[in-house]
XYZ file of N, CA and C in Angstrom:
726
model
N -127.751 -6.487 202.262
C -126.651 -6.701 203.620
C -126.755 -5.471 204.709
N -126.340 -5.794 205.800
C -126.205 -5.113 206.797
C -125.086 -4.463 206.657
N -124.630 -2.864 206.918
C -123.347 -2.282 206.907
C -122.208 -3.088 207.375
N -121.218 -2.989 206.357
C -119.836 -3.655 206.867
C -119.049 -3.324 207.695
N -119.583 -2.090 208.099
C -118.483 -1.362 209.229
C -119.225 -1.712 210.608
N -119.941 -2.551 210.546
C -120.906 -2.621 211.838
C -119.915 -3.120 213.048
N -119.006 -4.201 212.637
C -118.301 -4.526 213.790
C -117.181 -3.605 214.466
N -116.814 -2.638 213.465
C -115.926 -1.481 213.803
C -116.769 -0.593 214.677
N -118.158 -0.414 214.756
C -118.922 0.254 215.127
C -119.099 -0.354 216.770
N -119.195 -1.768 216.931
C -119.138 -2.356 217.985
C -117.965 -2.393 218.779
N -116.928 -2.221 218.238
C -115.485 -1.956 218.848
C -115.492 -0.412 219.481
N -116.155 0.328 218.637
C -115.764 1.456 219.024
C -116.859 1.960 220.166
N -118.138 1.619 219.868
C -118.924 1.662 221.221
C -118.759 1.039 222.389
N -118.258 -0.258 222.401
C -117.622 -1.060 223.404
C -116.634 -0.073 224.402
N -115.863 0.592 223.563
C -114.913 1.436 224.234
C -115.396 2.671 224.957
N -116.482 3.266 224.157
C -117.056 4.287 224.828
C -117.973 4.046 226.104
N -118.690 2.447 225.892
C -119.198 1.973 227.264
C -118.344 2.098 228.482
N -117.165 1.551 228.178
C -116.000 1.528 229.003
C -115.819 2.708 230.127
N -115.471 3.769 229.050
C -115.221 5.308 229.454
C -116.259 5.560 230.176
N -117.668 5.511 229.597
C -118.855 6.187 230.624
C -119.014 5.153 231.773
N -118.949 4.009 231.839
C -118.778 3.312 233.485
C -117.931 3.884 234.349
N -116.730 4.086 233.828
C -115.761 4.762 234.683
C -115.909 6.443 234.848
N -116.512 6.938 234.250
C -117.118 8.363 234.333
C -118.287 8.450 235.435
N -119.081 7.025 235.519
C -120.186 7.074 236.523
C -119.814 6.631 237.795
N -118.752 5.945 238.173
C -118.327 5.502 239.459
C -118.060 6.466 240.026
N -117.150 7.874 239.878
C -117.111 8.527 240.903
C -118.544 9.569 241.231
N -119.410 9.652 240.254
C -121.027 9.895 240.405
C -121.568 9.156 241.565
N -121.595 7.985 241.255
C -122.212 6.954 242.296
C -121.739 6.766 243.675
N -120.336 6.869 243.686
C -119.766 6.905 244.828
C -119.907 8.205 245.755
N -120.215 9.588 245.018
C -120.249 10.693 245.793
C -121.506 11.076 246.109
N -122.450 10.946 245.185
C -123.628 11.475 245.270
C -124.640 11.223 246.358
N -125.381 12.030 246.573
C -126.739 11.639 247.686
C -127.346 10.545 246.812
N -128.260 9.510 247.515
C -129.083 8.738 246.966
C -130.100 8.929 246.139
N -129.929 8.681 244.821
C -130.903 9.218 243.916
C -132.076 8.331 243.859
N -133.228 8.617 243.368
C -134.585 7.796 242.833
C -134.770 6.989 244.092
N -134.849 7.261 245.477
C -135.078 6.563 246.510
C -136.169 5.786 246.778
N -137.416 6.023 246.141
C -138.711 5.361 246.002
C -138.868 4.678 244.606
N -137.653 4.253 243.967
C -137.900 3.675 242.933
C -138.545 2.145 242.984
N -137.865 1.385 243.849
C -138.385 0.108 244.476
C -139.596 -0.083 244.977
N -140.264 1.113 245.466
C -141.466 1.202 245.962
C -142.587 0.947 244.508
N -142.117 1.278 243.549
C -143.107 1.329 242.480
C -143.215 -0.180 241.949
N -144.536 -0.527 241.486
C -145.115 -1.666 241.030
C -144.524 -2.031 239.566
N -144.421 -0.948 238.731
C -144.147 -1.077 237.641
C -143.261 -0.508 236.919
N -142.070 -0.452 236.076
C -141.056 0.280 235.544
C -141.080 -0.093 234.148
N -140.480 1.219 233.316
C -140.757 0.972 231.927
C -139.519 1.944 231.458
N -138.716 1.404 230.381
C -137.869 1.834 229.831
C -137.343 1.683 228.646
N -136.464 1.792 227.702
C -135.692 1.363 226.531
C -134.383 0.529 226.483
N -134.562 -0.437 225.729
C -133.057 -0.998 225.247
C -132.501 -0.947 224.096
N -131.367 -0.763 224.128
C -130.535 -0.416 222.871
C -129.231 -1.225 222.751
N -129.105 -2.001 221.620
C -127.548 -2.415 221.894
C -127.459 -3.384 220.465
N -126.432 -4.026 220.521
C -125.817 -4.995 219.469
C -125.996 -6.456 219.877
N -125.789 -7.322 218.850
C -126.009 -8.696 219.100
C -124.854 -9.322 218.240
N -124.383 -10.394 218.577
C -123.569 -11.453 218.184
C -124.281 -12.814 217.690
N -124.187 -13.164 216.850
C -124.991 -14.385 216.386
C -124.471 -15.506 215.427
N -124.721 -16.955 215.918
C -124.079 -17.936 215.049
C -125.022 -18.939 215.435
N -124.602 -20.010 214.514
C -125.288 -21.415 214.910
C -124.734 -22.475 215.657
N -125.044 -23.137 216.433
C -124.475 -24.328 216.667
C -124.755 -25.302 215.841
N -123.639 -26.242 215.333
C -123.953 -26.954 214.272
C -123.833 -28.692 214.466
N -124.870 -29.317 214.330
C -124.648 -31.032 214.386
C -124.431 -31.246 213.037
N -123.748 -32.187 212.652
C -123.271 -32.846 211.158
C -124.367 -33.827 210.764
N -124.904 -33.939 209.823
C -125.859 -34.916 209.402
C -124.617 -36.326 209.267
N -125.058 -37.763 209.007
C -124.614 -38.559 208.580
C -123.818 -38.597 207.265
N -124.480 -37.761 206.681
C -124.046 -37.843 205.226
C -122.822 -37.076 204.948
N -122.416 -36.153 206.098
C -121.154 -35.042 206.017
C -119.982 -36.273 206.202
N -120.074 -37.198 206.993
C -118.718 -38.179 207.144
C -118.253 -38.857 205.740
N -119.154 -38.693 204.753
C -118.508 -39.597 203.492
C -118.919 -38.556 202.417
N -119.008 -37.262 202.611
C -119.186 -36.304 201.457
C -117.927 -36.083 201.031
N -117.935 -35.970 199.532
C -116.710 -35.903 199.021
C -116.334 -34.551 198.363
N -116.970 -33.484 198.889
C -116.774 -32.220 198.198
C -116.619 -31.194 199.313
N -117.433 -31.392 200.410
C -117.489 -30.403 201.347
C -116.640 -31.286 202.821
N -115.367 -30.234 203.055
C -114.597 -30.751 204.150
C -114.904 -30.395 205.426
N -115.219 -29.214 205.855
C -115.809 -28.573 206.881
C -116.669 -27.552 206.842
N -117.857 -27.465 208.007
C -118.876 -26.349 207.961
C -118.683 -25.844 209.353
N -118.619 -24.623 209.497
C -118.594 -23.863 210.680
C -119.569 -22.734 210.526
N -119.850 -22.182 211.648
C -120.659 -20.763 211.794
C -119.714 -19.643 212.382
N -119.007 -18.839 211.738
C -118.197 -18.008 212.494
C -119.502 -16.856 212.978
N -119.315 -16.076 213.990
C -120.274 -15.146 214.529
C -120.463 -13.841 213.213
N -121.736 -13.412 213.366
C -121.948 -12.228 212.525
C -122.636 -10.984 213.688
N -122.621 -9.853 213.401
C -123.185 -8.869 214.086
C -124.440 -8.105 213.553
N -125.201 -7.667 214.634
C -126.465 -6.878 214.183
C -126.741 -6.091 215.323
N -127.988 -5.477 215.536
C -128.252 -4.504 216.321
C -129.827 -4.731 216.857
N -130.195 -4.476 218.098
C -131.468 -4.607 218.582
C -132.110 -3.381 219.273
N -133.263 -3.271 219.400
C -134.045 -2.202 220.153
C -135.390 -2.707 220.958
N -135.539 -2.269 222.008
C -136.504 -2.992 222.845
C -137.202 -2.215 223.752
N -138.539 -2.333 224.162
C -139.155 -1.462 225.093
C -139.158 -2.534 226.432
N -138.722 -1.964 227.725
C -138.557 -2.700 229.184
C -139.611 -2.511 229.818
N -140.445 -3.736 230.313
C -141.537 -3.682 231.332
C -141.077 -4.227 232.451
N -140.824 -3.865 233.707
C -140.358 -4.487 235.031
C -141.663 -4.547 235.886
N -141.815 -5.785 236.121
C -142.754 -6.188 237.167
C -142.206 -6.218 238.595
N -142.336 -5.246 239.614
C -141.399 -5.314 240.761
C -142.250 -6.580 241.834
N -141.367 -7.580 242.251
C -141.835 -8.698 242.823
C -140.847 -8.455 244.425
N -140.243 -7.619 244.773
C -139.681 -7.836 246.221
C -138.538 -6.617 246.019
N -137.942 -6.404 247.075
C -136.641 -5.320 247.141
C -135.296 -6.006 246.439
N -135.393 -7.279 246.070
C -134.288 -7.372 245.183
C -134.723 -8.398 243.930
N -136.093 -8.449 243.494
C -136.444 -9.336 242.490
C -137.601 -8.651 241.452
N -137.576 -8.872 240.331
C -138.477 -8.451 239.107
C -138.610 -9.436 238.342
N -139.617 -9.275 237.652
C -140.228 -10.024 236.409
C -140.178 -9.408 235.059
N -139.054 -9.454 234.041
C -138.718 -8.352 233.029
C -139.324 -8.938 231.916
N -139.871 -7.996 230.825
C -140.530 -8.600 229.480
C -139.980 -7.342 228.686
N -139.145 -7.819 227.742
C -138.465 -6.795 226.848
C -139.036 -7.147 225.438
N -140.139 -7.017 224.886
C -140.191 -7.231 223.108
C -139.322 -6.129 222.520
N -138.609 -6.993 221.706
C -137.670 -6.506 220.807
C -137.772 -6.667 218.984
N -137.179 -5.580 218.518
C -136.851 -5.924 217.140
C -135.582 -6.018 217.029
N -134.948 -7.096 216.368
C -133.582 -7.647 216.415
C -133.194 -7.935 215.013
N -132.010 -6.908 214.484
C -131.679 -7.495 213.062
C -130.542 -7.954 213.201
N -130.388 -9.236 212.557
C -129.444 -10.290 212.876
C -128.891 -11.112 211.720
N -127.502 -11.562 211.949
C -127.177 -12.066 210.679
C -126.641 -13.670 211.021
N -126.761 -14.445 210.602
C -125.699 -15.762 211.000
C -125.275 -16.605 209.646
N -124.089 -17.040 209.797
C -123.181 -17.497 208.860
C -123.038 -18.800 208.854
N -122.825 -19.538 207.839
C -122.837 -20.901 207.563
C -121.623 -20.950 206.378
N -120.266 -21.421 206.940
C -118.776 -21.533 206.111
C -118.751 -22.546 205.761
N -118.487 -23.051 204.226
C -118.191 -24.238 203.810
C -116.697 -24.467 203.174
N -116.043 -25.462 203.647
C -114.630 -25.462 203.138
C -114.695 -26.443 202.306
N -114.443 -26.016 200.960
C -114.805 -27.112 199.678
C -113.467 -27.685 199.359
N -113.684 -29.009 198.815
C -112.550 -29.871 198.322
C -112.253 -29.383 197.037
N -111.273 -28.593 196.719
C -111.351 -28.102 195.421
C -109.902 -28.309 194.580
N -109.345 -29.669 194.303
C -108.244 -30.060 193.742
C -107.124 -29.983 194.862
N -106.006 -29.467 194.775
C -105.119 -29.546 195.399
C -105.217 -28.391 196.810
N -106.268 -27.323 196.421
C -106.679 -26.376 197.448
C -107.813 -26.290 197.971
N -108.204 -25.792 199.107
C -109.378 -25.746 199.802
C -109.870 -24.436 199.393
N -111.325 -24.471 199.328
C -112.060 -23.101 198.766
C -112.986 -22.908 199.744
N -113.401 -21.718 200.093
C -114.370 -21.417 201.397
C -115.538 -21.097 200.194
N -116.945 -20.938 200.635
C -118.231 -20.697 200.365
C -119.084 -20.219 201.666
N -119.283 -19.028 201.725
C -120.052 -18.727 202.904
C -121.463 -18.246 202.482
N -122.258 -18.684 203.205
C -123.857 -18.301 203.115
C -124.284 -17.305 204.368
N -124.571 -16.285 204.183
C -125.294 -15.686 205.120
C -126.621 -15.573 205.056
N -127.254 -15.785 206.100
C -128.693 -15.726 206.533
C -129.046 -14.539 207.303
N -129.738 -13.632 206.609
C -130.294 -12.447 207.331
C -131.607 -12.702 207.955
N -131.745 -11.873 209.164
C -133.036 -12.053 209.888
C -133.533 -10.689 210.465
N -134.781 -10.624 210.223
C -135.343 -9.309 211.300
C -136.514 -10.092 212.069
N -136.177 -10.215 213.309
C -136.870 -10.809 214.481
C -137.630 -10.194 215.227
N -138.589 -10.683 215.810
C -139.374 -10.001 216.592
C -139.099 -10.959 218.056
N -138.742 -10.352 218.934
C -138.156 -11.293 220.141
C -138.966 -10.905 221.264
N -139.394 -11.868 222.005
C -140.327 -11.645 223.095
C -139.556 -12.580 224.560
N -138.652 -11.830 225.277
C -137.947 -12.649 226.050
C -138.638 -12.315 227.396
N -138.852 -13.187 228.370
C -139.445 -13.043 229.543
C -138.096 -13.403 230.609
N -137.767 -12.824 231.429
C -136.688 -13.234 232.528
C -136.887 -12.581 233.994
N -136.525 -13.390 234.987
C -136.292 -13.177 236.056
C -135.061 -12.398 236.549
N -135.313 -11.189 237.267
C -133.962 -10.569 237.471
C -133.846 -10.372 238.848
N -132.794 -10.723 239.318
C -132.493 -10.663 240.770
C -131.295 -9.461 241.089
N -131.360 -8.678 242.229
C -130.498 -7.729 242.235
C -130.287 -7.784 243.558
N -128.684 -7.139 243.578
C -128.302 -7.103 244.857
C -128.262 -5.746 245.423
N -128.198 -5.581 246.841
C -128.589 -4.274 247.600
C -127.380 -3.193 246.780
N -127.822 -1.901 247.176
C -127.089 -0.821 246.676
C -125.772 -0.732 247.194
N -124.796 -0.453 246.374
C -123.460 0.005 246.806
C -123.147 1.318 246.436
N -122.689 2.207 247.623
C -122.558 3.793 247.421
C -123.767 4.385 247.145
N -125.178 3.939 247.705
C -126.299 4.354 247.391
C -126.737 4.262 245.845
N -126.074 4.282 244.935
C -126.508 4.813 243.585
C -125.881 3.699 242.692
N -125.641 2.524 242.927
C -124.960 1.387 242.285
C -125.409 -0.044 242.940
N -125.429 -1.170 241.748
C -125.722 -2.204 242.282
C -125.810 -3.388 240.900
N -125.420 -4.378 241.560
C -125.562 -5.727 240.426
C -126.645 -6.337 240.480
N -127.023 -7.175 239.151
C -128.119 -7.816 238.883
C -127.667 -9.125 237.854
N -128.730 -10.277 238.383
C -128.378 -11.367 237.219
C -129.858 -11.657 236.777
N -129.659 -12.365 235.531
C -130.970 -12.854 234.808
C -130.852 -14.017 234.453
N -131.914 -14.699 234.403
C -132.475 -15.929 233.895
C -133.665 -15.922 233.515
N -133.823 -16.686 232.246
C -135.183 -16.542 231.618
C -135.195 -17.198 230.186
N -136.466 -17.084 229.398
C -136.417 -17.509 228.177
C -137.116 -16.605 227.237
N -136.876 -16.891 225.960
C -137.455 -16.148 224.779
C -138.092 -16.744 223.836
N -139.109 -16.304 223.126
C -139.436 -16.778 221.578
C -139.122 -15.811 220.756
N -138.768 -16.109 219.538
C -138.569 -15.432 218.396
C -139.177 -15.673 217.283
N -139.818 -14.851 216.566
C -140.232 -14.586 215.103
C -139.463 -14.319 214.114
N -139.136 -15.027 213.401
C -138.210 -14.422 212.051
C -139.293 -13.760 211.012
N -139.089 -12.532 211.014
C -139.899 -11.939 209.728
C -139.582 -11.857 208.583
N -137.906 -12.284 208.382
C -137.340 -12.490 207.223
C -137.209 -13.650 206.797
N -138.149 -14.834 207.020
C -138.032 -15.989 206.580
C -138.655 -15.784 205.163
N -139.614 -15.134 204.709
C -140.122 -15.201 203.402
C -139.388 -14.377 202.544
N -138.532 -13.596 202.714
C -137.634 -12.465 202.025
C -137.337 -13.418 200.736
N -137.077 -12.712 199.575
C -136.495 -13.194 198.063
C -135.184 -13.760 198.575
N -134.278 -13.371 199.098
C -132.891 -13.585 199.518
C -132.895 -15.198 200.310
N -133.770 -15.234 201.065
C -133.853 -16.408 201.728
C -134.435 -17.344 201.097
N -135.141 -17.040 200.127
C -135.704 -18.404 199.049
C -134.935 -18.634 198.200
N -133.359 -18.037 197.797
C -132.760 -18.468 196.747
C -132.339 -19.982 197.005
N -131.866 -20.339 195.762
C -131.905 -22.047 195.795
C -130.698 -22.776 196.443
N -129.531 -21.789 196.751
C -128.401 -22.277 197.260
C -128.667 -21.918 198.730
N -129.472 -21.324 199.219
C -129.530 -20.930 200.778
C -130.170 -22.185 201.205
N -129.579 -22.169 202.511
C -129.960 -23.090 203.773
C -131.422 -22.920 204.452
N -132.440 -23.344 204.432
C -133.676 -23.130 204.824
C -133.705 -23.282 206.418
N -134.406 -21.887 207.006
C -134.130 -22.233 208.508
C -135.790 -21.843 208.867
N -136.145 -22.651 210.152
C -137.431 -22.276 210.546
C -137.556 -21.088 210.828
N -138.919 -20.255 210.999
C -139.208 -18.988 211.184
C -139.439 -18.877 212.780
N -139.648 -20.042 213.420
C -139.782 -19.699 214.984
C -138.762 -20.423 215.849
N -138.496 -19.754 217.073
C -137.206 -20.243 217.480
C -137.372 -20.083 219.347
N -137.064 -20.699 220.179
C -137.088 -20.603 221.437
C -135.938 -20.695 222.210
N -135.319 -19.856 223.076
C -134.012 -19.611 223.690
C -134.098 -19.750 225.415
N -133.218 -20.382 225.559
C -132.853 -19.942 227.068
C -131.803 -18.813 227.332
N -132.158 -17.678 228.580
C -131.154 -16.676 228.422
C -130.550 -16.726 229.734
N -129.485 -15.913 229.971
C -129.064 -15.687 231.057
C -127.962 -14.542 231.087
N -127.764 -13.946 231.960
C -127.066 -12.695 231.980
C -126.613 -11.890 233.161
N -125.961 -10.837 233.094
C -125.506 -9.931 234.294
C -125.551 -8.596 233.788
N -125.613 -7.744 234.743
C -125.662 -6.552 234.288
C -125.268 -5.466 235.556
N -125.248 -4.236 235.509
C -124.924 -3.148 236.478
C -125.914 -2.107 236.280
N -126.483 -1.444 237.431
C -127.547 -0.427 237.579
C -126.692 0.647 238.129
N -127.042 2.038 237.512
C -126.386 2.933 237.851
C -127.445 4.231 238.058
N -127.727 4.548 239.508
C -128.934 5.712 239.804
C -128.509 6.701 239.575
N -129.290 7.711 238.589
C -129.101 9.014 238.399
C -130.440 9.746 238.823
N -130.227 10.979 239.116
C -131.412 11.719 239.519
C -132.500 11.352 238.844
N -132.801 11.184 237.615
C -133.938 11.093 236.706
C -134.136 9.507 236.052
N -133.223 9.043 235.927
C -133.446 7.820 235.459
C -132.267 6.788 236.009
N -132.392 5.497 235.462
C -131.372 4.328 235.674
C -130.854 3.966 234.401
N -129.371 3.775 234.517
C -128.673 3.362 233.144
C -128.194 1.937 233.591
N -128.523 1.131 232.752
C -127.759 -0.261 233.034
C -126.992 -0.910 232.073
N -125.958 -1.251 231.590
C -125.188 -1.800 230.797
C -125.321 -3.393 231.062
N -125.622 -3.967 230.088
C -126.112 -5.404 230.399
C -125.271 -6.424 229.309
N -124.795 -7.674 229.708
C -124.865 -8.710 228.679
C -125.319 -9.838 228.784
N -125.794 -10.419 227.816
C -126.945 -11.457 227.974
C -126.608 -12.770 227.052
N -126.740 -14.005 227.053
C -126.373 -14.946 226.393
C -127.529 -15.926 226.272
N -127.702 -16.207 224.695
C -129.014 -16.761 224.357
C -128.285 -18.265 223.632
N -129.305 -19.179 224.158
C -128.965 -20.714 223.690
C -130.086 -21.396 223.325
N -130.239 -21.571 222.065
C -131.504 -21.959 221.269
C -131.819 -23.498 221.434
N -132.916 -23.766 221.723
C -133.466 -25.252 222.004
C -133.974 -26.009 220.673
N -134.573 -25.737 220.050
C -134.914 -26.375 218.735
C -134.111 -26.295 217.771
N -134.033 -27.371 216.852
C -133.430 -27.513 215.824
C -134.032 -26.449 214.363
N -133.258 -25.577 214.084
C -133.770 -24.861 212.880
C -133.776 -25.036 211.509
N -132.902 -26.386 211.611
C -132.756 -26.674 209.940
C -133.762 -27.291 209.360
N -134.282 -26.755 208.067
C -135.409 -27.261 207.337
C -134.602 -27.916 206.159
N -134.496 -29.204 205.989
C -133.801 -29.861 204.982
C -134.286 -29.697 203.659
N -133.346 -29.536 202.772
C -133.770 -28.902 201.407
C -133.201 -30.303 200.505
N -134.160 -31.070 199.929
C -133.613 -32.123 199.292
C -132.928 -31.732 197.847
N -131.615 -32.513 197.643
C -131.020 -32.168 196.635
C -129.843 -31.057 196.785
N -129.818 -30.092 197.661
C -128.846 -29.353 197.915
C -127.574 -29.506 198.840
N -126.454 -29.878 198.608
C -125.289 -30.254 199.405
C -125.037 -29.394 200.518
N -125.219 -28.409 200.530
C -125.055 -27.390 201.636
C -126.115 -27.831 202.630
N -127.153 -28.190 202.385
C -128.234 -28.629 203.543
C -127.970 -30.387 203.692
N -127.550 -30.960 202.841
C -127.397 -32.461 202.953
C -126.352 -32.592 204.439
N -125.478 -31.781 204.261
C -124.338 -32.055 205.306
C -124.718 -31.919 206.749
N -125.633 -31.046 206.910
C -126.169 -30.613 208.201
C -127.324 -31.350 208.534
N -127.187 -31.659 210.197
C -128.144 -32.359 210.812
C -129.186 -31.373 211.562
N -128.402 -30.752 212.704
C -129.274 -29.768 213.281
C -128.508 -28.588 213.272
N -129.235 -27.448 213.518
C -128.682 -26.058 213.572
C -129.715 -25.258 214.671
N -128.711 -24.821 215.622
C -129.403 -24.361 216.808
C -128.600 -23.056 217.018
N -129.756 -21.909 217.529
C -129.312 -20.754 217.447
C -128.287 -20.402 218.699
N -127.237 -19.236 218.757
C -126.414 -18.912 219.663
C -126.248 -17.463 219.670
N -126.544 -16.507 220.484
C -126.589 -15.323 220.659
C -126.009 -14.649 221.766
N -125.188 -13.431 221.509
C -124.863 -12.688 222.599
C -125.485 -11.024 222.591
N -125.721 -10.754 223.604
C -126.483 -9.598 223.554
C -125.808 -8.207 224.531
N -125.233 -7.317 223.970
C -124.770 -6.155 224.600
C -125.588 -5.009 224.508
N -126.243 -4.656 225.790
C -127.363 -3.525 225.796
C -127.033 -2.491 226.562
N -127.692 -1.131 226.463
C -127.335 -0.133 227.072
C -129.273 -0.008 227.332
N -129.241 0.103 228.737
C -130.946 0.431 229.163
C -131.028 1.517 230.102
N -132.147 2.086 229.797
C -132.659 3.520 230.415
C -134.077 3.354 231.152
N -134.181 3.569 232.335
C -135.181 3.256 232.868
C -135.612 4.383 233.795
N -137.124 4.669 233.788
C -137.657 6.012 234.742
C -138.080 5.261 235.966
């Protein structure tokens, strides 16, 4: 299991990011134009560090409607972290093609509310994943404001390969089986702060999985009530480019 305090870490670091952004604003408003030739470079490289929040989008099976022991199935969010290498291809003054191969440590939960006499009981199944992600996106940027600040938007797709699909924990008899491959649509927004030697970019991105990841397991009630499982993710990252 990943550290149980990771949610507290996200909350703490989110506050630090907000403080850092507030500290950046006076700098970009007053300083001279930094990295004036950056947009003339054909290729840009950097590193991406951040946190993710993942869950499943659930479609119930027909068996769920008449199942006599499972009342509710939902997927509360779980947190993880990710690191990636940034490669940007400059297409024009405002456009870039971006590729960020990433290593993603993620969890997804399936929470079952069971009918147990007069009181309901809950049973939560956690699916841990170590994912190689290959996102490709089109990035459109605004003009610079105050010479050292700009907005941007992202739209693209990603292919994920779950390296943890063959782990011992994932092969347990009571764990729902999940396909190791996934394809998602991604979209997001970010800010660029230009410093003398690098660009700092806080970014938030949303990923919506397309294929059904559920691999049915015959005779497992936790699998029988599920029709389709599709991935849902939110990524909060800090990016540094030269």
